[in-house]
mmCIF file of C-alpha atoms in Angstrom:
data_model
loop_
_atom_site.group_PDB
_atom_site.id
_atom_site.type_symbol
_atom_site.label_atom_id
_atom_site.label_comp_id
_atom_site.label_asym_id
_atom_site.label_seq_id
_atom_site.Cartn_x
_atom_site.Cartn_y
_atom_site.Cartn_z
ATOM 1 C CA MET A 1 0.035 0.013 -0.015
ATOM 2 C CA LYS A 2 1.079 3.567 -0.664
ATOM 3 C CA TYR A 3 0.924 6.381 1.957
ATOM 4 C CA LEU A 4 -1.168 9.332 0.890
ATOM 5 C CA LYS A 5 -1.647 11.858 3.656
ATOM 6 C CA THR A 6 -2.351 12.611 7.312
ATOM 7 C CA ILE A 7 -5.462 14.299 8.677
ATOM 8 C CA GLY A 8 -5.695 15.873 12.110
ATOM 9 C CA PHE A 9 -3.469 17.081 14.988
ATOM 10 C CA ASN A 10 -3.744 17.186 18.747
ATOM 11 C CA SER A 11 -6.193 19.682 20.226
ATOM 12 C CA ASN A 12 -6.323 20.219 23.942
ATOM 13 C CA GLN A 13 -9.608 22.128 23.569
ATOM 14 C CA PRO A 14 -12.981 20.440 24.086
ATOM 15 C CA ILE A 15 -14.374 22.071 20.911
ATOM 16 C CA GLY A 16 -13.149 23.126 17.524
ATOM 17 C CA ARG A 17 -10.743 21.804 14.891
ATOM 18 C CA GLY A 18 -8.274 19.171 15.985
ATOM 19 C CA PHE A 19 -8.720 15.685 17.419
ATOM 20 C CA ASN A 20 -8.675 14.603 21.038
ATOM 21 C CA TYR A 21 -7.857 10.863 21.322
ATOM 22 C CA PRO A 22 -9.745 9.750 18.135
ATOM 23 C CA TYR A 23 -11.003 6.194 18.256
ATOM 24 C CA ASP A 24 -12.852 5.515 15.037
ATOM 25 C CA VAL A 25 -14.099 6.970 11.778
ATOM 26 C CA ALA A 26 -17.101 6.423 9.545
ATOM 27 C CA PHE A 27 -18.034 7.733 6.117
ATOM 28 C CA SER A 28 -21.381 9.258 5.046
ATOM 29 C CA GLU A 29 -22.836 8.767 1.540
ATOM 30 C CA ASP A 30 -21.383 12.150 0.436
ATOM 31 C CA ASN A 31 -17.911 11.025 1.645
ATOM 32 C CA ARG A 32 -17.729 13.247 4.671
ATOM 33 C CA ILE A 33 -15.496 11.794 7.404
ATOM 34 C CA PHE A 34 -16.994 11.411 10.907
ATOM 35 C CA VAL A 35 -14.359 11.147 13.612
ATOM 36 C CA LEU A 36 -15.222 9.782 17.051
ATOM 37 C CA ASN A 37 -13.121 11.460 19.778
ATOM 38 C CA ARG A 38 -12.952 9.451 22.989
ATOM 39 C CA MET A 39 -10.907 10.539 26.007
ATOM 40 C CA GLY A 40 -7.407 10.265 27.423
ATOM 41 C CA GLY A 41 -6.541 9.433 31.011
ATOM 42 C CA HIS A 42 -8.884 11.394 33.276
ATOM 43 C CA ASN A 43 -9.648 14.041 30.647
ATOM 44 C CA SER A 44 -13.033 13.399 29.024
ATOM 45 C CA SER A 45 -13.863 16.962 28.012
ATOM 46 C CA GLY A 46 -13.002 16.369 24.365
ATOM 47 C CA ILE A 47 -15.513 13.572 23.768
ATOM 48 C CA ARG A 48 -17.440 14.381 20.589
ATOM 49 C CA ILE A 49 -17.973 13.438 16.944
ATOM 50 C CA GLN A 50 -16.316 15.760 14.428
ATOM 51 C CA ILE A 51 -16.983 16.039 10.705
ATOM 52 C CA CYS A 52 -14.307 16.868 8.109
ATOM 53 C CA THR A 53 -13.404 16.035 4.478
ATOM 54 C CA TYR A 54 -10.465 14.261 2.818
ATOM 55 C CA ASP A 55 -9.134 17.705 1.862
ATOM 56 C CA GLU A 56 -9.226 18.638 5.556
ATOM 57 C CA ASP A 57 -12.074 21.054 5.521
ATOM 58 C CA TRP A 58 -13.487 21.108 9.015
ATOM 59 C CA LEU A 59 -17.278 21.051 8.922
ATOM 60 C CA GLY A 60 -18.383 20.973 12.515
ATOM 61 C CA GLU A 61 -19.089 18.659 15.464
ATOM 62 C CA PHE A 62 -21.864 17.246 17.606
ATOM 63 C CA ALA A 63 -22.476 15.083 20.697
ATOM 64 C CA THR A 64 -19.996 17.287 22.562
ATOM 65 C CA GLY A 65 -18.907 16.747 26.143
ATOM 66 C CA PRO A 66 -19.232 13.660 28.405
ATOM 67 C CA GLY A 67 -22.620 12.775 29.878
ATOM 68 C CA LYS A 68 -25.561 10.456 29.960
ATOM 69 C CA GLY A 69 -27.911 12.565 27.831
ATOM 70 C CA ASP A 70 -29.346 11.458 24.530
ATOM 71 C CA SER A 71 -26.607 13.184 22.522
ATOM 72 C CA GLN A 72 -23.713 12.440 24.825
ATOM 73 C CA PHE A 73 -21.232 9.666 25.511
ATOM 74 C CA VAL A 74 -19.107 8.440 28.372
ATOM 75 C CA ILE A 75 -16.795 5.884 26.670
ATOM 76 C CA PRO A 76 -17.718 5.740 23.003
ATOM 77 C CA VAL A 77 -16.074 3.023 20.898
ATOM 78 C CA CYS A 78 -17.127 2.482 17.257
ATOM 79 C CA MET A 79 -19.386 3.798 14.538
ATOM 80 C CA SER A 80 -21.170 2.505 11.446
ATOM 81 C CA PHE A 81 -23.416 4.144 8.784
ATOM 82 C CA ASN A 82 -26.301 2.189 7.259
ATOM 83 C CA SER A 83 -27.631 2.572 3.735
ATOM 84 C CA LYS A 84 -30.013 5.344 4.819
ATOM 85 C CA ASP A 85 -27.060 7.416 6.046
ATOM 86 C CA LEU A 86 -27.887 6.911 9.752
ATOM 87 C CA LEU A 87 -24.925 6.749 12.053
ATOM 88 C CA TYR A 88 -24.873 4.142 14.808
ATOM 89 C CA VAL A 89 -22.418 4.678 17.741
ATOM 90 C CA THR A 90 -21.594 2.288 20.571
ATOM 91 C CA ASP A 91 -20.728 3.264 24.190
ATOM 92 C CA GLU A 92 -19.085 0.576 26.366
ATOM 93 C CA SER A 93 -19.778 2.486 29.608
ATOM 94 C CA LEU A 94 -23.411 3.434 29.033
ATOM 95 C CA ASN A 95 -24.036 0.051 27.434
ATOM 96 C CA ASP A 96 -26.003 1.485 24.608
ATOM 97 C CA VAL A 97 -26.115 2.239 20.867
ATOM 98 C CA LYS A 98 -27.118 5.725 19.815
ATOM 99 C CA VAL A 99 -28.382 6.629 16.371
ATOM 100 C CA PHE A 100 -27.924 9.988 14.632
ATOM 101 C CA ASP A 101 -28.793 11.340 11.174
ATOM 102 C CA ASN A 102 -26.028 12.503 8.851
ATOM 103 C CA GLN A 103 -26.281 16.056 10.251
ATOM 104 C CA GLY A 104 -25.625 14.891 13.845
ATOM 105 C CA ASN A 105 -29.233 15.066 15.067
ATOM 106 C CA TYR A 106 -30.107 12.437 17.655
ATOM 107 C CA ILE A 107 -32.752 9.939 16.632
ATOM 108 C CA THR A 108 -32.982 7.118 19.190
ATOM 109 C CA LYS A 109 -30.901 4.680 21.278
ATOM 110 C CA TRP A 110 -30.913 1.039 22.264
ATOM 111 C CA THR A 111 -30.046 0.144 25.808
ATOM 112 C CA THR A 112 -30.900 -3.568 25.975
ATOM 113 C CA ASN A 113 -31.289 -6.666 23.811
ATOM 114 C CA ILE A 114 -34.718 -5.352 22.929
ATOM 115 C CA THR A 115 -36.690 -8.614 22.905
ATOM 116 C CA GLY A 116 -35.402 -9.838 26.251
ATOM 117 C CA PRO A 117 -34.316 -8.764 29.758
ATOM 118 C CA GLN A 118 -30.568 -8.984 28.988
ATOM 119 C CA LYS A 119 -28.597 -5.725 28.905
ATOM 120 C CA PHE A 120 -25.706 -5.081 26.592
ATOM 121 C CA ALA A 121 -22.322 -6.149 27.971
ATOM 122 C CA GLY A 122 -19.808 -3.634 26.786
ATOM 123 C CA PRO A 123 -20.793 -2.921 23.203
ATOM 124 C CA SER A 124 -17.699 -2.202 21.121
ATOM 125 C CA GLY A 125 -17.528 -3.009 17.397
ATOM 126 C CA ILE A 126 -20.542 -2.421 15.176
ATOM 127 C CA VAL A 127 -21.183 -2.943 11.452
ATOM 128 C CA HIS A 128 -24.141 -3.076 9.101
ATOM 129 C CA GLY A 129 -25.050 -5.925 6.780
ATOM 130 C CA SER A 130 -26.182 -5.350 3.203
ATOM 131 C CA ASP A 131 -29.804 -5.440 4.394
ATOM 132 C CA ASP A 132 -29.127 -2.834 7.090
ATOM 133 C CA SER A 133 -29.123 -5.487 9.866
ATOM 134 C CA VAL A 134 -26.742 -4.687 12.702
ATOM 135 C CA TYR A 135 -23.922 -6.876 14.006
ATOM 136 C CA LEU A 136 -22.801 -5.812 17.455
ATOM 137 C CA VAL A 137 -19.806 -7.002 19.408
ATOM 138 C CA GLU A 138 -20.480 -7.443 23.108
ATOM 139 C CA GLN A 139 -16.908 -7.656 24.474
ATOM 140 C CA TYR A 140 -17.656 -8.603 28.095
ATOM 141 C CA ALA A 141 -20.131 -11.292 27.069
ATOM 142 C CA ASN A 142 -17.669 -12.605 24.430
ATOM 143 C CA LYS A 143 -20.351 -12.797 21.832
ATOM 144 C CA ILE A 144 -21.687 -11.251 18.607
ATOM 145 C CA SER A 145 -25.402 -10.224 18.417
ATOM 146 C CA LYS A 146 -27.420 -9.568 15.273
ATOM 147 C CA PHE A 147 -30.335 -7.099 15.232
ATOM 148 C CA THR A 148 -32.726 -5.588 12.792
ATOM 149 C CA GLY A 149 -32.014 -1.969 11.853
ATOM 150 C CA ASP A 150 -34.498 -0.798 14.454
ATOM 151 C CA GLY A 151 -33.028 -2.839 17.280
ATOM 152 C CA GLN A 152 -35.038 -6.083 17.322
ATOM 153 C CA PHE A 153 -32.854 -8.941 18.458
ATOM 154 C CA LEU A 154 -32.388 -11.773 15.994
ATOM 155 C CA PHE A 155 -29.654 -14.132 17.297
ATOM 156 C CA SER A 156 -26.203 -14.203 18.829
ATOM 157 C CA TRP A 157 -23.239 -16.506 18.997
ATOM 158 C CA GLY A 158 -19.984 -16.906 20.871
ATOM 159 C CA SER A 159 -18.723 -17.670 24.381
ATOM 160 C CA GLU A 160 -15.534 -17.233 26.339
ATOM 161 C CA GLY A 161 -12.598 -19.386 25.215
ATOM 162 C CA ASP A 162 -10.009 -19.808 22.495
ATOM 163 C CA GLY A 163 -11.693 -22.451 20.284
ATOM 164 C CA GLU A 164 -13.447 -21.915 16.996
ATOM 165 C CA GLY A 165 -16.241 -19.453 17.456
ATOM 166 C CA GLU A 166 -15.123 -18.566 20.953
ATOM 167 C CA PHE A 167 -13.735 -15.133 21.998
ATOM 168 C CA ASN A 168 -11.693 -13.376 24.588
ATOM 169 C CA LEU A 169 -12.765 -9.706 24.755
ATOM 170 C CA PRO A 170 -13.577 -9.294 21.041
ATOM 171 C CA TRP A 171 -13.426 -5.728 19.800
ATOM 172 C CA GLY A 172 -13.676 -4.638 16.099
ATOM 173 C CA ILE A 173 -15.897 -6.152 13.375
ATOM 174 C CA SER A 174 -16.140 -5.727 9.634
ATOM 175 C CA THR A 175 -17.771 -7.337 6.561
ATOM 176 C CA ASP A 176 -16.535 -8.122 3.091
ATOM 177 C CA VAL A 177 -18.337 -7.730 -0.238
ATOM 178 C CA GLU A 178 -19.785 -11.226 0.073
ATOM 179 C CA GLY A 179 -21.244 -10.537 3.557
ATOM 180 C CA HIS A 180 -18.751 -12.521 5.566
ATOM 181 C CA LEU A 181 -17.960 -11.222 9.007
ATOM 182 C CA PHE A 182 -14.424 -10.611 10.421
ATOM 183 C CA ILE A 183 -13.920 -10.199 14.192
ATOM 184 C CA ALA A 184 -10.831 -8.802 15.892
ATOM 185 C CA ASP A 185 -10.510 -11.330 18.773
ATOM 186 C CA TRP A 186 -8.461 -8.977 20.967
ATOM 187 C CA GLY A 187 -7.586 -11.300 23.824
ATOM 188 C CA ASN A 188 -6.822 -14.284 21.597
ATOM 189 C CA ASP A 189 -4.518 -12.348 19.238
ATOM 190 C CA ARG A 190 -6.341 -13.434 16.099
ATOM 191 C CA ILE A 191 -8.991 -12.621 13.499
ATOM 192 C CA GLN A 192 -11.976 -14.929 13.145
ATOM 193 C CA LYS A 193 -14.111 -15.159 10.005
ATOM 194 C CA PHE A 194 -17.822 -16.187 9.940
ATOM 195 C CA THR A 195 -20.804 -16.396 7.635
ATOM 196 C CA ALA A 196 -23.580 -13.859 7.995
ATOM 197 C CA ASP A 197 -25.415 -16.484 10.055
ATOM 198 C CA GLY A 198 -22.521 -16.818 12.503
ATOM 199 C CA GLU A 199 -21.075 -20.095 11.106
ATOM 200 C CA PHE A 200 -17.280 -20.346 11.700
ATOM 201 C CA ILE A 201 -15.145 -20.210 8.542
ATOM 202 C CA ALA A 202 -11.523 -19.535 9.483
ATOM 203 C CA THR A 203 -8.971 -18.144 11.951
ATOM 204 C CA TYR A 204 -6.106 -15.917 10.964
ATOM 205 C CA GLY A 205 -3.037 -15.168 13.111
ATOM 206 C CA GLU A 206 -1.614 -16.139 16.446
ATOM 207 C CA SER A 207 0.176 -14.429 19.384
ATOM 208 C CA GLY A 208 3.525 -12.842 18.615
ATOM 209 C CA TYR A 209 5.554 -10.151 16.994
ATOM 210 C CA GLN A 210 6.482 -11.618 13.657
ATOM 211 C CA ASP A 211 4.713 -11.123 10.309
ATOM 212 C CA GLY A 212 1.217 -12.623 10.469
ATOM 213 C CA GLN A 213 1.241 -12.633 14.334
ATOM 214 C CA PHE A 214 -0.748 -10.233 16.454
ATOM 215 C CA ASN A 215 -0.672 -8.648 19.863
ATOM 216 C CA LYS A 216 -4.180 -7.434 20.883
ATOM 217 C CA PRO A 217 -5.625 -6.669 17.452
ATOM 218 C CA SER A 218 -8.383 -4.069 17.907
ATOM 219 C CA SER A 219 -9.884 -3.550 14.461
ATOM 220 C CA VAL A 220 -10.243 -5.154 10.997
ATOM 221 C CA ALA A 221 -11.316 -3.850 7.606
ATOM 222 C CA ILE A 222 -11.743 -5.618 4.248
ATOM 223 C CA ASP A 223 -11.238 -3.868 0.895
ATOM 224 C CA SER A 224 -13.081 -4.596 -2.364
ATOM 225 C CA LYS A 225 -10.442 -7.152 -3.407
ATOM 226 C CA GLY A 226 -10.742 -9.130 -0.145
ATOM 227 C CA PHE A 227 -7.467 -7.956 1.447
ATOM 228 C CA ILE A 228 -7.706 -7.979 5.238
ATOM 229 C CA HIS A 229 -6.318 -5.011 7.100
ATOM 230 C CA VAL A 230 -5.680 -5.476 10.818
ATOM 231 C CA ALA A 231 -4.924 -2.850 13.449
ATOM 232 C CA ASP A 232 -2.237 -4.746 15.376
ATOM 233 C CA TRP A 233 -2.692 -2.412 18.332
ATOM 234 C CA GLY A 234 -0.279 -4.024 20.805
ATOM 235 C CA ASN A 235 2.464 -4.181 18.231
ATOM 236 C CA GLU A 236 1.891 -0.543 17.139
ATOM 237 C CA ARG A 237 1.380 -1.470 13.503
ATOM 238 C CA VAL A 238 -1.018 -2.464 10.769
ATOM 239 C CA GLN A 239 -0.787 -5.778 8.941
ATOM 240 C CA VAL A 240 -2.327 -6.577 5.605
ATOM 241 C CA LEU A 241 -3.322 -10.160 4.865
ATOM 242 C CA ASP A 242 -4.280 -11.526 1.453
ATOM 243 C CA PRO A 243 -7.793 -12.863 0.868
ATOM 244 C CA ASP A 244 -6.664 -16.323 2.057
ATOM 245 C CA GLY A 245 -5.371 -14.801 5.295
ATOM 246 C CA GLU A 246 -1.703 -15.066 4.432
ATOM 247 C CA PHE A 247 0.703 -12.190 5.398
ATOM 248 C CA HIS A 248 0.949 -9.665 2.610
ATOM 249 C CA GLN A 249 2.360 -6.338 3.859
ATOM 250 C CA LEU A 250 3.422 -4.592 7.048
ATOM 251 C CA LEU A 251 2.614 -0.892 7.648
ATOM 252 C CA GLU A 252 4.384 0.968 10.448
ATOM 253 C CA GLY A 253 3.379 4.492 9.597
ATOM 254 C CA GLU A 254 4.764 7.263 7.364
ATOM 255 C CA ALA A 255 2.987 10.283 8.708
ATOM 256 C CA THR A 256 3.711 13.738 7.427
ATOM 257 C CA LEU A 257 2.261 16.990 8.878
ATOM 258 C CA SER A 258 -1.401 17.465 8.230
ATOM 259 C CA LYS A 259 -2.624 20.746 6.728
ATOM 260 C CA TRP A 260 -4.063 21.656 10.164
ATOM 261 C CA ALA A 261 -0.716 20.990 11.894
ATOM 262 C CA GLU A 262 1.226 23.003 9.273
ATOM 263 C CA GLU A 263 -1.098 26.009 9.703
ATOM 264 C CA TRP A 264 -0.745 25.826 13.492
ATOM 265 C CA LEU A 265 3.111 25.592 13.333
ATOM 266 C CA GLU A 266 3.289 28.548 10.956
ATOM 267 C CA VAL A 267 2.203 30.833 13.762
ATOM 268 C CA ASN A 268 3.913 28.888 16.588
ATOM 269 C CA LEU A 269 7.521 28.700 15.361
ATOM 270 C CA ASP A 270 8.923 27.935 18.826
ATOM 271 C CA GLU A 271 6.841 24.780 18.910
ATOM 272 C CA TYR A 272 8.086 23.834 15.431
ATOM 273 C CA ASP A 273 11.741 23.951 16.615
ATOM 274 C CA LEU A 274 10.989 21.888 19.730
ATOM 275 C CA ARG A 275 9.102 19.313 17.630
ATOM 276 C CA LYS A 276 12.106 18.782 15.433
ATOM 277 C CA GLU A 277 14.376 18.222 18.452
ATOM 278 C CA SER A 278 12.065 15.709 20.122
ATOM 279 C CA ASN A 279 11.231 13.667 17.053
ATOM 280 C CA LEU A 280 13.790 10.812 17.125
ATOM 281 C CA LEU A 281 14.372 8.478 14.204
ATOM 282 C CA VAL A 282 13.884 4.857 15.106
ATOM 283 C CA LYS A 283 17.514 4.059 14.253
ATOM 284 C CA GLU A 284 18.646 6.672 16.815
ATOM 285 C CA LEU A 285 16.987 4.904 19.742
ATOM 286 C CA PRO A 286 19.241 2.850 22.026
ATOM 287 C CA ASN A 287 18.763 -0.964 21.982
ATOM 288 C CA HIS A 288 16.804 -1.070 25.248
ATOM 289 C CA LEU A 289 14.204 1.273 23.717
ATOM 290 C CA GLN A 290 13.678 -0.822 20.526
ATOM 291 C CA THR A 291 10.239 -2.034 21.637
ATOM 292 C CA PRO A 292 6.978 -1.364 19.802
ATOM 293 C CA TYR A 293 5.854 1.156 22.435
ATOM 294 C CA HIS A 294 9.132 3.127 22.616
ATOM 295 C CA ARG A 295 9.545 3.166 18.848
ATOM 296 C CA ALA A 296 6.001 4.499 18.451
ATOM 297 C CA SER A 297 6.217 7.071 21.255
ATOM 298 C CA GLN A 298 9.545 8.527 20.208
ATOM 299 C CA SER A 299 9.312 8.654 16.414
ATOM 300 C CA GLU A 300 6.545 10.838 15.095
ATOM 301 C CA PRO A 301 6.014 9.356 11.611
ATOM 302 C CA ILE A 302 5.159 5.826 12.781
ATOM 303 C CA PHE A 303 1.887 4.582 14.280
ATOM 304 C CA TRP A 304 1.230 5.078 17.975
ATOM 305 C CA GLY A 305 -1.975 3.555 19.218
ATOM 306 C CA PRO A 306 -3.424 2.355 15.838
ATOM 307 C CA VAL A 307 -6.864 1.471 17.278
ATOM 308 C CA SER A 308 -9.091 1.539 14.181
ATOM 309 C CA VAL A 309 -8.825 0.682 10.480
ATOM 310 C CA LYS A 310 -11.589 1.554 7.972
ATOM 311 C CA ILE A 311 -11.942 1.436 4.157
ATOM 312 C CA ASP A 312 -13.732 4.246 2.345
ATOM 313 C CA SER A 313 -15.689 4.074 -0.938
ATOM 314 C CA GLU A 314 -12.486 4.535 -2.977
ATOM 315 C CA ASP A 315 -10.761 1.651 -1.212
ATOM 316 C CA ARG A 316 -8.473 3.963 0.752
ATOM 317 C CA LEU A 317 -7.338 2.762 4.167
ATOM 318 C CA TYR A 318 -7.803 5.039 7.192
ATOM 319 C CA VAL A 319 -5.654 4.246 10.235
ATOM 320 C CA THR A 320 -6.866 6.104 13.365
ATOM 321 C CA GLU A 321 -4.094 6.704 15.886
ATOM 322 C CA HIS A 322 -5.475 7.244 19.357
ATOM 323 C CA SER A 323 -2.157 8.380 20.935
ATOM 324 C CA ARG A 324 -1.094 10.631 17.977
ATOM 325 C CA HIS A 325 -4.487 12.305 17.542
ATOM 326 C CA ARG A 326 -4.456 11.802 13.777
ATOM 327 C CA ILE A 327 -5.513 9.588 10.866
ATOM 328 C CA GLN A 328 -3.027 8.209 8.336
ATOM 329 C CA ILE A 329 -4.450 7.434 4.901
ATOM 330 C CA TYR A 330 -3.167 4.847 2.366
ATOM 331 C CA GLU A 331 -4.212 3.581 -1.052
ATOM 332 C CA GLN A 332 -3.596 0.334 -2.963
#
């Protein structure tokens, strides 16, 4: 894959242009980019959803500030648009799914498995099927649940374990053009593939640091050709697998300054000089700091906290970096 550009920079403000611990992106029908800002440490003031374009036009924001109101979040996780351009957002703390229109207006929320007494158990990944059905990852229940678009429970599968169809704190979820489901099985360091009915197909990856091995994968995305993109979160990298699940390419990050960052540094020259001094090349780090975390935290171009991967309508890959407050974009 070829690096294209970076969007975003760190903003310490609870409103306005700039990201604050972004966690996921989603794309509306008109190709606007919706960016979910979560929180960092004890600072939750920047929680919100922002809207921008590929050309870095900042269009606004909604659902600002932490809280339990209809248009608020506490610990939001993932987003997905359906074919009607409605945005579904999960919150693992409030144990709900909120629905907004493409202008950010609140519509409704789900707080339980509608047809029964069971509440959600840490909803994280969410994706829509071709018929607008909803697949929801419930990480603490180690299961995947399927719903109609208006929240009627259909069925679920999964349990705790490391066997086929079992999970250990699953996180991200995606579909391919044929409707197959791919689950980032975070605690088991693997990706699992299923039919739309929840029948097990295959497992990809194992624990480790080599090519094709994972350390707490958090997200997965499939392009139109069937290539599997995995946010190998614990290893601070993204791996690309071919349609058969074999290792294809390793991405470690090639970030350049975004337009927003360049504009900010043009009027803050002292910060620009300090930035150059603190940005160490990986090869300059001593041997005891040649770990995924230290490499990521000390060298600005490479990924640090790659928590989400998404594919847009033009098959471009968006890698959301929680700890660098930015999105790196690649193409085939």
